[in-house]
N, C-alpha and C. Protein backbone atom coordinates (compact mmCIF):
# COMPACT_ATOMS: atom_id res chain seq x y z
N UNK A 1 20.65 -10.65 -12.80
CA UNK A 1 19.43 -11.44 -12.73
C UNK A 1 18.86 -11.39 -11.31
N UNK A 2 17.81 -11.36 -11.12
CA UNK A 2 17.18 -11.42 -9.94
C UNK A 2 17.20 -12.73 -9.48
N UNK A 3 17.09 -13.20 -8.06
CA UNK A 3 16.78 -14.12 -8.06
C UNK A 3 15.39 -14.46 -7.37
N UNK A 4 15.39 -15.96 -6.98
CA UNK A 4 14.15 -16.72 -6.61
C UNK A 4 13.82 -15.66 -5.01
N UNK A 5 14.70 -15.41 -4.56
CA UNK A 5 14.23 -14.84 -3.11
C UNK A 5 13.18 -13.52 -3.32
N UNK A 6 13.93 -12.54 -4.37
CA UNK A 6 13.05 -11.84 -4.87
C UNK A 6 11.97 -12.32 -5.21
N UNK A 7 11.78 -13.33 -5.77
CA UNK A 7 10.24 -13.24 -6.97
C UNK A 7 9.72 -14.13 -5.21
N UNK A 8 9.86 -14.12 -4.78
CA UNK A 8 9.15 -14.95 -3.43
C UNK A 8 8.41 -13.75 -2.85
N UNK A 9 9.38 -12.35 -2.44
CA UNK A 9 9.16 -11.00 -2.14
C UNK A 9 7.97 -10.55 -2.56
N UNK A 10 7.98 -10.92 -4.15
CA UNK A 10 6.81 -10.04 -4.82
C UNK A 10 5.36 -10.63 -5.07
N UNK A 11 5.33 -12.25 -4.93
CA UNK A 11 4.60 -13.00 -4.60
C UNK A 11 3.84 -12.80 -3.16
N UNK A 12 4.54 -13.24 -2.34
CA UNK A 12 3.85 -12.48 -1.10
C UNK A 12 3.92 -10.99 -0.76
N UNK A 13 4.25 -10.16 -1.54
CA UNK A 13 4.00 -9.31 -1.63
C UNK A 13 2.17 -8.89 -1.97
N UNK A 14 2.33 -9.27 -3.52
CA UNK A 14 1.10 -9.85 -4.61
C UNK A 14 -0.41 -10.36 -3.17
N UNK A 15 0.15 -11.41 -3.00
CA UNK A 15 -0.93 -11.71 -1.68
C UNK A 15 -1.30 -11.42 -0.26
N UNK A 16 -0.42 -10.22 -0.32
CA UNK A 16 -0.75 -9.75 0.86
C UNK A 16 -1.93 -8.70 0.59
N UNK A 17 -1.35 -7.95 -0.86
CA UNK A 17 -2.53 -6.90 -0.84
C UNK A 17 -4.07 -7.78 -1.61
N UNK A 18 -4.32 -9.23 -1.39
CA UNK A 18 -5.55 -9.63 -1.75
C UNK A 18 -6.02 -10.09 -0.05
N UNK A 19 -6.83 -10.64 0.50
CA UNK A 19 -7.85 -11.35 0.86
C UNK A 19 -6.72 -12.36 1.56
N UNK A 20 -5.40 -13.13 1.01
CA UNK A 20 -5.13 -14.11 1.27
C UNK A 20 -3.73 -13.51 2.81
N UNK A 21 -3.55 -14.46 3.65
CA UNK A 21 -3.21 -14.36 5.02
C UNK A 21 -1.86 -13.97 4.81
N UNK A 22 -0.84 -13.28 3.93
CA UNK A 22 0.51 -12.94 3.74
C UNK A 22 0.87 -11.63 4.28
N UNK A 23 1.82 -12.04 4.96
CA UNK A 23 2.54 -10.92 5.70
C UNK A 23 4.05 -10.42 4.62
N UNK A 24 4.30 -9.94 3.92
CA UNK A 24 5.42 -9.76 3.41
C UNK A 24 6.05 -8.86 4.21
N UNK A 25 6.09 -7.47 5.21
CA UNK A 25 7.39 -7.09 5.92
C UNK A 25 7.72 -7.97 6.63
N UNK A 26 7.43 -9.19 7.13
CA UNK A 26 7.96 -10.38 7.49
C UNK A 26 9.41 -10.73 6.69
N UNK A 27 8.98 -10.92 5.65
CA UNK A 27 10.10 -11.88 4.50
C UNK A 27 11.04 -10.26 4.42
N UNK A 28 10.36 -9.45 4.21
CA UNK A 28 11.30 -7.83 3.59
C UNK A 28 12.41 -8.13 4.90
N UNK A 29 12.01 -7.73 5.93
CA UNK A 29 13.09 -7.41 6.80
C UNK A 29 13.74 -8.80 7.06
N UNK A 30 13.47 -9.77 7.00
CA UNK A 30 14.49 -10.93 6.91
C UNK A 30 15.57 -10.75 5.71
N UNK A 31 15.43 -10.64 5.07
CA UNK A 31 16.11 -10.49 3.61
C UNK A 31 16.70 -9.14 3.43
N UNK A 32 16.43 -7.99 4.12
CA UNK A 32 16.99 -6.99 4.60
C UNK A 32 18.17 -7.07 5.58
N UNK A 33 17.81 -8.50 6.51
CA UNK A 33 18.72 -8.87 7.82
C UNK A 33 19.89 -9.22 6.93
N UNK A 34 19.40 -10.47 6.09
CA UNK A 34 20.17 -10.99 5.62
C UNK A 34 21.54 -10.38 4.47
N UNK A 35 21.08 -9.12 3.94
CA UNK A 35 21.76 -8.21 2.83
C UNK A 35 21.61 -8.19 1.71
N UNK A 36 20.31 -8.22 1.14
CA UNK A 36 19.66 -8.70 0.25
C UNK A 36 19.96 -7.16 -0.26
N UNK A 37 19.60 -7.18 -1.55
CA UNK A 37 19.82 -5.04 -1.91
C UNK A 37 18.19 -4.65 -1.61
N UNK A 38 18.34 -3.12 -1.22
CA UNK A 38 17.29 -2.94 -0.94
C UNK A 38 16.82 -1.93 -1.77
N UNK A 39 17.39 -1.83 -2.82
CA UNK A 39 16.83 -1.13 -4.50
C UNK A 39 15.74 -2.44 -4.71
N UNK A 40 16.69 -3.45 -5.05
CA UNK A 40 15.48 -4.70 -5.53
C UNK A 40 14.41 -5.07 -4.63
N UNK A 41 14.40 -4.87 -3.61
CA UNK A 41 13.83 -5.43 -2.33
C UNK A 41 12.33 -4.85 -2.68
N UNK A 42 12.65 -3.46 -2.77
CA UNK A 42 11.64 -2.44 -2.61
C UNK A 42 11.32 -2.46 -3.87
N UNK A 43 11.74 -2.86 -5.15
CA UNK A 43 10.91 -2.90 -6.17
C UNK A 43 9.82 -4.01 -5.83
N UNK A 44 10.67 -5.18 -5.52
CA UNK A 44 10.12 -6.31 -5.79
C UNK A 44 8.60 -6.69 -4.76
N UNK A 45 8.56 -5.77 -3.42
CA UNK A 45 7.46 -6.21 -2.64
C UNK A 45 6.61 -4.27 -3.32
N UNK A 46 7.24 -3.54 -3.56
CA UNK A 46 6.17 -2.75 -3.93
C UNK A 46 5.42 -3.25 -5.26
N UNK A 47 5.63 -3.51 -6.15
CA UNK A 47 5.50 -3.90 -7.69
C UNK A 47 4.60 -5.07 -7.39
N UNK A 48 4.75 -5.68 -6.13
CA UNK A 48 3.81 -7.02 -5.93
C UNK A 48 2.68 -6.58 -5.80
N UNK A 49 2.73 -5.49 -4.50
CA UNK A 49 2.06 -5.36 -3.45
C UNK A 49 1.28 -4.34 -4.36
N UNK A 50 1.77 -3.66 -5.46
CA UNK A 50 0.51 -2.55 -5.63
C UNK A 50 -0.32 -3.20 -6.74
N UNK A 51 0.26 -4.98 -7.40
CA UNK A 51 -0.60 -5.62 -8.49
C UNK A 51 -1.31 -6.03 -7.66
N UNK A 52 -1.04 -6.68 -6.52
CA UNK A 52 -2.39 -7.47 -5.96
C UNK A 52 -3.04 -6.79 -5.26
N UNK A 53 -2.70 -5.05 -4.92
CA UNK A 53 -4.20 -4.30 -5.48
C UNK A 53 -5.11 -4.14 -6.66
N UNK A 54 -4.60 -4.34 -7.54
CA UNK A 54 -4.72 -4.55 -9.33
C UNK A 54 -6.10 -5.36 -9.27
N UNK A 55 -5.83 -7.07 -8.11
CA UNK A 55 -6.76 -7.44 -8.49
C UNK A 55 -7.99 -7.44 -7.71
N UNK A 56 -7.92 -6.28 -6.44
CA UNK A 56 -9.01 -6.35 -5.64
C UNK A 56 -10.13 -5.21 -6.35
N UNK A 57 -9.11 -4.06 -7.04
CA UNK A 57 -9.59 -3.38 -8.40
C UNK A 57 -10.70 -4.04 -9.13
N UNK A 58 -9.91 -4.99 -9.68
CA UNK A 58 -10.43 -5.68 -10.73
C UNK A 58 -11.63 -6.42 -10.19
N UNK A 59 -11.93 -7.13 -8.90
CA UNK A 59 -12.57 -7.64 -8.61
C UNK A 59 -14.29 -6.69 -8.01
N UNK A 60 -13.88 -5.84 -7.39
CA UNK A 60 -14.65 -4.33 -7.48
C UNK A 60 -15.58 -4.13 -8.50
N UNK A 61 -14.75 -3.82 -9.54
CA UNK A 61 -15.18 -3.53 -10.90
C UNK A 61 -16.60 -4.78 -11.41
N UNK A 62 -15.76 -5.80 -11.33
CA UNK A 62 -16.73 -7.24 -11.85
C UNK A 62 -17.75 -7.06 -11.06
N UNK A 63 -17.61 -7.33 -9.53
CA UNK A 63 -18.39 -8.02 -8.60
C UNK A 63 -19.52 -6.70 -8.49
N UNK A 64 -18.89 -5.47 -8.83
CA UNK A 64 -20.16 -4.41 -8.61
C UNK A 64 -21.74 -4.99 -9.22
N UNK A 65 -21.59 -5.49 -10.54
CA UNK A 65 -22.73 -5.82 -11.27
C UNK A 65 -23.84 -6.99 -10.39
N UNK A 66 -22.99 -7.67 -8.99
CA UNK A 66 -23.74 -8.44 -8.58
C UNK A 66 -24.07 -7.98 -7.15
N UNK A 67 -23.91 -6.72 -6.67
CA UNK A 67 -23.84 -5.68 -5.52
C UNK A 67 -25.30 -6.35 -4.85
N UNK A 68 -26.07 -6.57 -5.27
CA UNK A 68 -27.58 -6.76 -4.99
C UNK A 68 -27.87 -8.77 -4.37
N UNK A 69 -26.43 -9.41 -4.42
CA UNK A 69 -27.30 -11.06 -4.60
C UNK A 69 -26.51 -10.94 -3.46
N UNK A 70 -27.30 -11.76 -2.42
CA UNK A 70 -26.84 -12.23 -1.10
C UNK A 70 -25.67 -12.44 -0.82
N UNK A 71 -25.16 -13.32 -1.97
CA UNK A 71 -23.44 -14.24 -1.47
C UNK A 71 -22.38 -12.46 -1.99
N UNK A 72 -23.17 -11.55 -2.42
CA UNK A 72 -22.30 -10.59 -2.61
C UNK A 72 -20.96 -10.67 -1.24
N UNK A 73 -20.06 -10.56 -1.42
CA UNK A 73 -18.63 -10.08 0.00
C UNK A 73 -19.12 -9.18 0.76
N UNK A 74 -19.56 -8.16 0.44
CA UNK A 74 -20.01 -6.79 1.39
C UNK A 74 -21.32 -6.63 1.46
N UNK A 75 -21.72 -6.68 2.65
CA UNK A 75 -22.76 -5.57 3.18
C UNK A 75 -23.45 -4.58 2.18
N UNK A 76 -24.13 -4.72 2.36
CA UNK A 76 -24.81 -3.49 1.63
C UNK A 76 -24.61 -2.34 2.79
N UNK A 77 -25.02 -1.71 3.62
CA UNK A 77 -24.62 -0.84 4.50
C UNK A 77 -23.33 -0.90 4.51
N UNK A 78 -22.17 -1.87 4.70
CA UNK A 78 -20.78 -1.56 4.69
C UNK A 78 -20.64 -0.95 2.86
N UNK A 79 -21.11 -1.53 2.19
CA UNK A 79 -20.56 -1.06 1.09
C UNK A 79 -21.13 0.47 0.51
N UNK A 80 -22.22 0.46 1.36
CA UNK A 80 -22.90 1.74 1.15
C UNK A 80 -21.95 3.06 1.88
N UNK A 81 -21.62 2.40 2.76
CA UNK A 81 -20.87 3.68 3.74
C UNK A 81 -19.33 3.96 3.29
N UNK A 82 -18.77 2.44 2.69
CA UNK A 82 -17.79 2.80 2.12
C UNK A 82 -17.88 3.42 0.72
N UNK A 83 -18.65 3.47 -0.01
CA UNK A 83 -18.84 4.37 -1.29
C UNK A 83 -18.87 5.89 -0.66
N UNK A 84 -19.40 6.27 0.25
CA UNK A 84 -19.68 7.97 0.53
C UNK A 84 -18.85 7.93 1.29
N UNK A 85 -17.97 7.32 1.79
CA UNK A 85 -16.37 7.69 2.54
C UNK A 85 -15.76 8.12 1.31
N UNK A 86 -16.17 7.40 0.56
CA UNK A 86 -14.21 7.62 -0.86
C UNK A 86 -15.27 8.78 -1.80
N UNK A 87 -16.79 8.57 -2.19
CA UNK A 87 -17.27 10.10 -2.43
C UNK A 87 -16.64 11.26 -2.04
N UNK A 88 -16.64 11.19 -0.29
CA UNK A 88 -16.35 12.44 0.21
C UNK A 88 -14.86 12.88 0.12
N UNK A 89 -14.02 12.04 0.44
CA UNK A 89 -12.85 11.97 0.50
C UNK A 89 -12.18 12.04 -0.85
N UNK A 90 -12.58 11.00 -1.97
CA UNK A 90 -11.80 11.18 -3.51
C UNK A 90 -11.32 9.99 -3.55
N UNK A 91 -10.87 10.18 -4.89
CA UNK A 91 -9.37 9.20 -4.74
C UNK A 91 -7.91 9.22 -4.03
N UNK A 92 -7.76 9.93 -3.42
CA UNK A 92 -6.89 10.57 -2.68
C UNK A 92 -6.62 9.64 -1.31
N UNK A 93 -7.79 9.10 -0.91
CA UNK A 93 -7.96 8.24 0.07
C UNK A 93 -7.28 6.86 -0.12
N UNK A 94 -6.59 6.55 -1.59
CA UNK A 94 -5.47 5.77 -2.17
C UNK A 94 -4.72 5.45 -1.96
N UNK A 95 -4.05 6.54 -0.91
CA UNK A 95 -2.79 6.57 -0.57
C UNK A 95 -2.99 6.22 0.36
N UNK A 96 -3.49 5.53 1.13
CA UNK A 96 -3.90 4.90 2.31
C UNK A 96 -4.22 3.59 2.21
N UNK A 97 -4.16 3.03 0.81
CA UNK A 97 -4.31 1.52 0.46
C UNK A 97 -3.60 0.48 1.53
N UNK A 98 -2.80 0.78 1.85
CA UNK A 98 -0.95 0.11 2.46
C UNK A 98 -1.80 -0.40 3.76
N UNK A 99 -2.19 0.62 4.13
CA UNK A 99 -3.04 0.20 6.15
C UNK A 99 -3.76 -1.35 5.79
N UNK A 100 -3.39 -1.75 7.31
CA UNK A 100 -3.51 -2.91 7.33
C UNK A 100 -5.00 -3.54 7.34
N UNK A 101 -5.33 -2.13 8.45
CA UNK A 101 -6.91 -2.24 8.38
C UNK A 101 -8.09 -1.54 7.24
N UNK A 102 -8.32 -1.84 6.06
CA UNK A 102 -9.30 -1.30 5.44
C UNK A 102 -8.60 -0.68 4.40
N UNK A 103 -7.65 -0.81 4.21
CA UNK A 103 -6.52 -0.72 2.69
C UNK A 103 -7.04 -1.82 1.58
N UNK A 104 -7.50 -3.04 2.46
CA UNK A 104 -7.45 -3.83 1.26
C UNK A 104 -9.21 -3.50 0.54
N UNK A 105 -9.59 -3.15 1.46
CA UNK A 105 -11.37 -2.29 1.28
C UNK A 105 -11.49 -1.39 0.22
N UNK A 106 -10.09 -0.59 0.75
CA UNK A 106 -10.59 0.76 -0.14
C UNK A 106 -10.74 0.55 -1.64
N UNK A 107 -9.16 -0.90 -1.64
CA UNK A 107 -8.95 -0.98 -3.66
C UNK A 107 -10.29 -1.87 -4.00
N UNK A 108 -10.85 -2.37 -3.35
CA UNK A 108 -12.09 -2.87 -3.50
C UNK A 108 -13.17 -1.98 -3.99
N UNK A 109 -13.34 -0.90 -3.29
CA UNK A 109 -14.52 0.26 -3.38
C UNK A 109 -13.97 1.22 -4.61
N UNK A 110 -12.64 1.05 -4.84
CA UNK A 110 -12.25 2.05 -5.71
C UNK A 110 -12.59 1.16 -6.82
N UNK A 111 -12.36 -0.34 -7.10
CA UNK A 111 -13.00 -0.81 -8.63
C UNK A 111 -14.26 -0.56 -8.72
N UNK A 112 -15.64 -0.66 -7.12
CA UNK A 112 -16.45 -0.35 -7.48
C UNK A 112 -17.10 0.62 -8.52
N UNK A 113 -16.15 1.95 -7.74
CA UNK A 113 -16.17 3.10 -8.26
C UNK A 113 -15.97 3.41 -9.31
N UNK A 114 -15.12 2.24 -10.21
CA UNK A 114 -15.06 2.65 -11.54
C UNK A 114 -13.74 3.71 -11.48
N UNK A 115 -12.95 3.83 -10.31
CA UNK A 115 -11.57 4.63 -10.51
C UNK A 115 -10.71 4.30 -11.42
N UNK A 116 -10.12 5.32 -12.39
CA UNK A 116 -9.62 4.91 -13.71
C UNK A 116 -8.43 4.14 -13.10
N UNK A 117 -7.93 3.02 -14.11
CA UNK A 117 -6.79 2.21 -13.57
C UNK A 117 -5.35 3.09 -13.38
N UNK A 118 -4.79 3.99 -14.33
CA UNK A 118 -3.54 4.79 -14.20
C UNK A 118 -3.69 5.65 -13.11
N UNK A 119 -4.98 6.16 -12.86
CA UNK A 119 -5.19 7.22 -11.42
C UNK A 119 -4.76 6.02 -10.16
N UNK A 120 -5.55 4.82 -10.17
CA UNK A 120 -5.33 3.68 -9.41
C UNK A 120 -4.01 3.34 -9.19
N UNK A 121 -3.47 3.23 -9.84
CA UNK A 121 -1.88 2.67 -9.93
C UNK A 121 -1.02 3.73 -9.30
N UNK A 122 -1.13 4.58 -9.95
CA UNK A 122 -0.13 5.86 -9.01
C UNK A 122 -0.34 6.39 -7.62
N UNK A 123 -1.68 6.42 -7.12
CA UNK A 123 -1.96 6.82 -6.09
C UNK A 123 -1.50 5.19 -4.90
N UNK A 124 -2.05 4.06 -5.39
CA UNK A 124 -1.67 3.07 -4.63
C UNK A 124 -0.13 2.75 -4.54
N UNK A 125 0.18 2.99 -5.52
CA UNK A 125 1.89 2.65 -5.82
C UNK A 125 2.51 3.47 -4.98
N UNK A 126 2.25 4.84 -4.95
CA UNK A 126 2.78 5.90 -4.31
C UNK A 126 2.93 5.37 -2.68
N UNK A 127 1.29 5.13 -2.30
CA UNK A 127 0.70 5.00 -0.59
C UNK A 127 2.14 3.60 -0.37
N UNK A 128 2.14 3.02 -1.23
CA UNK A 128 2.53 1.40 -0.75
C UNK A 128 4.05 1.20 -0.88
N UNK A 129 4.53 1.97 -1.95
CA UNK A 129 5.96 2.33 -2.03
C UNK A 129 6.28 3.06 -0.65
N UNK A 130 5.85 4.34 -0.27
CA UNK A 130 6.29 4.77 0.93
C UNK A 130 6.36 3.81 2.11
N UNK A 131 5.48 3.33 2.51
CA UNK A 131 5.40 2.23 3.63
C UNK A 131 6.14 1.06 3.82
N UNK A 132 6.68 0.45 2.10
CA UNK A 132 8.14 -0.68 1.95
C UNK A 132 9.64 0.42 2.23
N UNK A 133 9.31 1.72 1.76
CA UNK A 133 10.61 2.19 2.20
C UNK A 133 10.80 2.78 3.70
N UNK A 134 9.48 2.95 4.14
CA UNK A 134 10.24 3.28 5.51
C UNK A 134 10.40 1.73 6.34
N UNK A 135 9.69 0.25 6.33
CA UNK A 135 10.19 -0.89 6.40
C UNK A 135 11.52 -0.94 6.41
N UNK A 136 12.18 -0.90 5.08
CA UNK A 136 13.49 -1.20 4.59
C UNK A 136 14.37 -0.23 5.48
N UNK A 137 13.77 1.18 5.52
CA UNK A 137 15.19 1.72 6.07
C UNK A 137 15.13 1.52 7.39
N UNK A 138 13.66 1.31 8.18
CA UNK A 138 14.10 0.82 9.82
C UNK A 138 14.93 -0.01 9.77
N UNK A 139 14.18 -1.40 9.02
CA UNK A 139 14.84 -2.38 8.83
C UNK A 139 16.78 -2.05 9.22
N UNK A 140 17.11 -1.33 7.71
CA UNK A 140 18.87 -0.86 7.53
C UNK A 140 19.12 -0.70 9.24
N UNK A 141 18.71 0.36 9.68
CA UNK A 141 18.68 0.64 10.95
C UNK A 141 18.96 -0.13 12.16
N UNK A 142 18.01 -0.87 11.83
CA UNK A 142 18.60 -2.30 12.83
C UNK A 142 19.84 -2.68 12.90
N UNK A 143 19.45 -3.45 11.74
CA UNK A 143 20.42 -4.07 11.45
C UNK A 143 21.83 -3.93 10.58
């Protein structure tokens, strides 16, 4: 059984990749300090971390239809420039979700975009899985 420390992992995991102020390699490498396994570790903050891209996706997707009303989140010029970044670039630019700066943008621009959800999932899962495992194994490293 897993426990509560985990589902804490994947929770702030979950909110780190939205809008909200969560640091999860914080909690990872504590719980890494501590000897937590780091099979579960790394499920539990990747599996978070690539749903609560899920919902900046999801929010993309919705909020596109209101792209035009003032209280829109983005810029029109930011959102304009970020559409012909991920034009030029692809979906490919996915794997770059994880960065701290403009990761949480991209899964944003990619619901715009209408990026199919299974293309979404693998490419972010992929970017965000790599970045909890090299965490975890500095982490090992350390400590």
């Amino acid at each position: 059984m897993i426990g509560a420390s985990y589902a804490l992992l994947f929770w702030t995991a979950f909110g780190a990749a939205t809008i909200l102020p969560f640091y999860s390699e914080v909690l990872l490498v504590g719980m890494v300090a501590r000897g937590d396994d780091p099979i579960w570790l790394w499920v539990a903050a990747t599996s978070g971390n690539t749903l609560g891209a899920v919902v900046n996706w999801g929010l993309g997707r919705w909020l596109a239809h209101y792209s035009d009303r003032r209280w829109f989140p983005v810029r029109a010029k930011d959102l304009a420039r970020g559409q012909a970044w991920f034009h030029r670039y692809g979906e490919w630019t996915l794997l770059f979700a994880w960065l701290p700066i403009g990761g949480d943008a991209l899964t944003f621009v990619a619901g715009i975009m209408k990026v199919r959800l299974p293309i979404f999932l693998l490419l972010v899962g992929l970017g965000k899985g790599a970045r909890y495992l090299v965490v975890i194994f500095t982490a090992l490293q350390i400590w």
